[in-house]
Coordinates of C-alpha atoms in Angstrom, one line a residue:
M1 CA 0.0 0.0 0.1
K2 CA 2.9 2.4 0.8
K3 CA 4.4 1.5 -2.6
V4 CA 1.1 2.6 -4.1
T5 CA 0.8 5.7 -2.3
G6 CA 4.3 6.6 -3.0
K7 CA 4.0 6.0 -6.8
L8 CA 0.7 8.2 -6.8
K9 CA 2.6 11.1 -5.1
M10 CA 5.3 10.9 -7.5
L11 CA 2.8 11.0 -10.3
L12 CA 1.0 13.8 -9.0
K13 CA 4.0 15.8 -8.5
I14 CA 5.1 15.1 -12.2
L15 CA 1.6 16.3 -13.3
S16 CA 1.8 19.3 -11.3
I17 CA 5.2 20.3 -12.6
L18 CA 3.8 19.7 -16.3
V19 CA 0.7 21.9 -15.5
V20 CA 2.9 24.8 -14.1
V21 CA 5.2 24.4 -17.4
I22 CA 2.3 24.6 -19.6
I23 CA 0.8 27.5 -17.8
V24 CA 4.3 29.6 -18.0
Y25 CA 4.4 28.4 -21.7
V26 CA 1.1 29.9 -22.5
V27 CA 1.6 33.0 -20.4
V28 CA 5.0 33.7 -22.0
A29 CA 3.8 33.0 -25.5
L30 CA 0.6 35.3 -25.2
A31 CA 2.6 38.1 -23.4
L32 CA 5.4 38.3 -26.0
A33 CA 3.1 38.4 -28.8
Y34 CA 1.8 41.7 -27.8
V35 CA 5.2 43.4 -27.3
P36 CA 5.9 45.2 -30.7
V37 CA 9.0 45.7 -32.6
N38 CA 10.0 47.8 -35.5
T39 CA 7.6 50.6 -33.9
D40 CA 9.7 53.3 -35.5
T41 CA 9.2 52.1 -39.1
I42 CA 8.2 55.0 -41.5
A43 CA 5.2 54.2 -43.5
C44 CA 6.2 54.1 -47.5
E45 CA 4.7 56.7 -49.6
E46 CA 6.6 56.5 -52.7
N47 CA 7.4 53.7 -55.0
C48 CA 5.8 51.4 -52.7
V49 CA 5.5 47.6 -53.0
E50 CA 1.9 46.0 -52.1
V51 CA 2.2 43.0 -49.8
Y52 CA -0.5 41.3 -47.6
L53 CA -0.7 39.4 -44.5
Y54 CA -3.2 36.4 -44.8
S55 CA -4.4 34.0 -42.3
N56 CA -6.9 31.0 -42.5
G57 CA -7.5 31.3 -38.9
V58 CA -4.6 29.1 -37.7
H59 CA -1.7 29.6 -40.3
T60 CA -0.2 32.8 -41.8
D61 CA 1.1 33.6 -45.1
I62 CA 2.9 36.5 -46.3
V63 CA 1.4 37.6 -50.0
L64 CA 3.7 39.0 -52.4
P65 CA 3.5 40.4 -56.0
V66 CA 4.1 37.6 -58.5
V67 CA 6.4 40.1 -60.4
N68 CA 7.7 43.6 -60.2
N69 CA 11.0 45.3 -61.2
Q70 CA 12.7 43.7 -58.0
Q71 CA 11.5 39.8 -58.0
D72 CA 9.9 37.5 -60.8
W73 CA 8.9 34.7 -58.6
R74 CA 7.8 32.7 -61.9
R75 CA 11.4 32.1 -62.4
V76 CA 11.8 30.0 -59.4
I77 CA 8.2 28.9 -58.8
D78 CA 6.3 27.9 -62.1
P79 CA 2.7 28.5 -61.7
S80 CA 2.0 26.3 -64.8
K81 CA 3.1 23.3 -62.6
T82 CA -0.2 23.9 -60.3
K83 CA -3.2 21.8 -61.3
A84 CA -4.9 24.6 -63.0
G85 CA -2.0 25.1 -65.0
S86 CA -2.5 28.9 -65.2
T87 CA 0.0 31.5 -65.5
D88 CA -2.4 34.7 -65.1
F89 CA -1.7 35.5 -61.5
S90 CA -1.0 38.6 -59.7
Y91 CA 0.0 37.4 -56.2
V92 CA 1.8 34.6 -54.6
S93 CA 1.7 33.6 -50.8
M94 CA 4.3 32.0 -48.9
G95 CA 3.9 30.0 -45.9
W96 CA 6.5 27.7 -44.0
G97 CA 5.4 24.8 -41.7
D98 CA 5.9 21.5 -40.7
K99 CA 6.2 18.9 -43.6
G100 CA 4.1 16.1 -42.0
F101 CA 1.3 18.8 -40.9
Y102 CA 1.1 20.1 -44.3
L103 CA 1.3 16.9 -46.5
N104 CA -0.7 14.4 -44.1
T105 CA -3.0 16.9 -42.4
P106 CA -5.2 18.8 -44.9
T107 CA -7.7 19.2 -42.0
W108 CA -7.6 18.6 -38.3
G109 CA -9.6 15.6 -38.5
D110 CA -6.4 14.1 -40.3
L111 CA -4.1 14.9 -37.5
T112 CA -2.4 11.9 -35.8
A113 CA -0.5 11.7 -32.4
A114 CA 2.6 10.9 -34.3
T115 CA 2.4 13.7 -36.7
A116 CA 1.7 16.2 -33.8
F117 CA 4.5 14.8 -31.7
K118 CA 7.1 15.1 -34.4
A119 CA 6.3 18.7 -35.1
L120 CA 6.3 19.8 -31.5
F121 CA 9.6 18.2 -30.7
Y122 CA 11.8 19.1 -33.9
L123 CA 11.6 15.7 -35.3
G124 CA 9.9 16.5 -38.5
E125 CA 11.0 18.2 -41.8
S126 CA 9.6 21.4 -43.1
A127 CA 7.9 22.8 -46.2
M128 CA 7.0 25.7 -48.2
H129 CA 3.5 26.3 -49.2
V130 CA 3.1 28.5 -52.3
T131 CA -0.4 29.6 -53.6
F132 CA -1.1 31.8 -56.5
Y133 CA -4.0 34.3 -56.5
K134 CA -5.5 36.5 -59.2
S135 CA -6.5 39.1 -56.7
M136 CA -6.5 39.6 -52.9
K137 CA -9.4 41.2 -50.9
E138 CA -8.7 42.9 -47.6
S139 CA -10.6 41.5 -44.5
E140 CA -10.1 41.0 -40.8
R141 CA -7.7 38.1 -41.9
C142 CA -6.1 39.7 -44.8
K143 CA -4.3 43.0 -44.2
K144 CA -2.5 45.1 -47.0
V145 CA 0.6 46.8 -46.1
F146 CA 2.6 49.1 -48.2
I147 CA 6.4 48.8 -47.8
S148 CA 9.6 50.2 -49.5
A149 CA 11.8 48.7 -52.0
E150 CA 14.5 48.0 -49.6
Q151 CA 12.0 46.3 -47.3
Y152 CA 10.9 44.2 -49.9
K153 CA 14.7 43.2 -50.9
R154 CA 15.0 42.0 -47.2
I155 CA 11.7 40.2 -47.6
I156 CA 13.0 38.4 -50.9
E157 CA 16.2 37.4 -49.3
Y158 CA 14.4 35.9 -46.2
V159 CA 11.7 33.9 -48.3
H160 CA 14.5 32.7 -50.6
A161 CA 16.7 31.5 -47.7
S162 CA 13.8 29.5 -46.3
F163 CA 13.6 27.2 -49.4
K164 CA 15.8 24.4 -49.8
T165 CA 17.6 24.1 -53.0
D166 CA 19.5 21.5 -55.2
I167 CA 23.0 21.8 -56.5
S168 CA 22.0 24.2 -59.4
G169 CA 20.1 26.6 -56.9
K170 CA 16.5 25.4 -57.9
Y171 CA 13.8 25.2 -55.5
Q172 CA 12.9 21.5 -54.6
H173 CA 9.4 21.0 -55.6
I174 CA 7.3 18.3 -53.8
P175 CA 5.4 16.6 -56.6
N176 CA 1.8 15.3 -56.7
V177 CA 0.9 17.3 -53.6
S178 CA -1.6 20.3 -53.2
Y179 CA -4.8 21.6 -51.5
G180 CA -6.3 23.3 -54.6
N181 CA -6.0 24.0 -58.1
N182 CA -3.3 26.8 -57.7
D183 CA -0.9 25.9 -55.0
L184 CA 2.5 24.0 -54.7
F185 CA 4.6 22.4 -52.1
F186 CA 8.5 22.7 -51.7
E187 CA 11.2 21.7 -49.4
A188 CA 12.1 24.0 -46.9
K189 CA 14.7 24.5 -44.2
G190 CA 14.4 24.5 -40.3
S191 CA 12.3 22.5 -38.1
Y192 CA 8.8 23.1 -36.6
S193 CA 8.3 23.0 -32.9
M194 CA 6.5 24.1 -30.0
F195 CA 8.7 27.2 -29.8
Y196 CA 8.9 27.9 -33.6
T197 CA 5.6 27.6 -35.5
C198 CA 4.5 28.7 -39.0
N199 CA 3.3 31.9 -37.4
S200 CA 6.7 32.4 -35.8
W201 CA 8.2 32.1 -39.4
T202 CA 6.0 34.8 -40.7
N203 CA 6.6 37.1 -37.9
N204 CA 10.4 36.7 -38.5
C205 CA 9.9 37.5 -42.0
L206 CA 8.3 40.8 -41.1
K207 CA 11.2 41.4 -38.7
A208 CA 13.5 40.8 -41.8
G209 CA 11.6 43.3 -43.8
E210 CA 11.6 45.8 -41.0
M211 CA 7.9 45.9 -40.7
K212 CA 5.7 45.9 -37.6
A213 CA 5.9 42.6 -35.6
C214 CA 5.9 40.8 -32.6
L215 CA 8.6 40.3 -30.2
W216 CA 7.9 36.5 -30.5
T217 CA 4.6 34.8 -31.3
L218 CA 3.1 31.2 -32.0
L219 CA -0.2 32.1 -33.1
D220 CA -1.6 34.3 -35.9
K221 CA -3.5 36.7 -33.6
G222 CA -0.2 38.1 -32.1
I223 CA 0.8 39.2 -35.7
F224 CA -2.5 40.8 -36.7
F225 CA -2.9 42.7 -33.3
H226 CA 0.0 44.7 -34.6
Y227 CA -1.9 45.5 -37.8
K228 CA -5.3 46.5 -36.6

């Protein structure tokens, strides 16, 4: 009986520690998401580049012009390889995330314990999800931002550095996988974890572009708070 009681006490102690860790994790994550960075950024007024921040309610993307005088994304991401096979697009969204989540979990109902465990503890690979759009419409989940050419240059560099490339420097397309008619998947660098999510990637992209951003965030709400 004493052995059982001792084991029970140990189990309760472990559970208590886990609860405290989870509470601290959530509190810190929420608090840091509302700490702004780049608050002194001057709004662009001339020769601006139009970009968008887009969220599906969980996952954020940064949406960029398909082509302008600084970057033609069609040279590295061929839109004709989408199911639609169209090239008549004006915008392209970039989103980074866990490869297992992306490819094996198109809906939350498809999520498995193994996929979640690998994603949370740095055990999985990552992927870039690229979606083409003919137009963008502003809403609570889609914010338009005008940035300078220099800011856009920094974003281009950040996005490019997130893709894995082959020996010739080409992005590594993941074939036969898509959510719809206008999207593609590519191999990416880095690992998803409970400390670095798809939204952390987007937030770091904003930081790289010297745009308004959170000190650190795991959720889309932290990013959009600074773009009300």
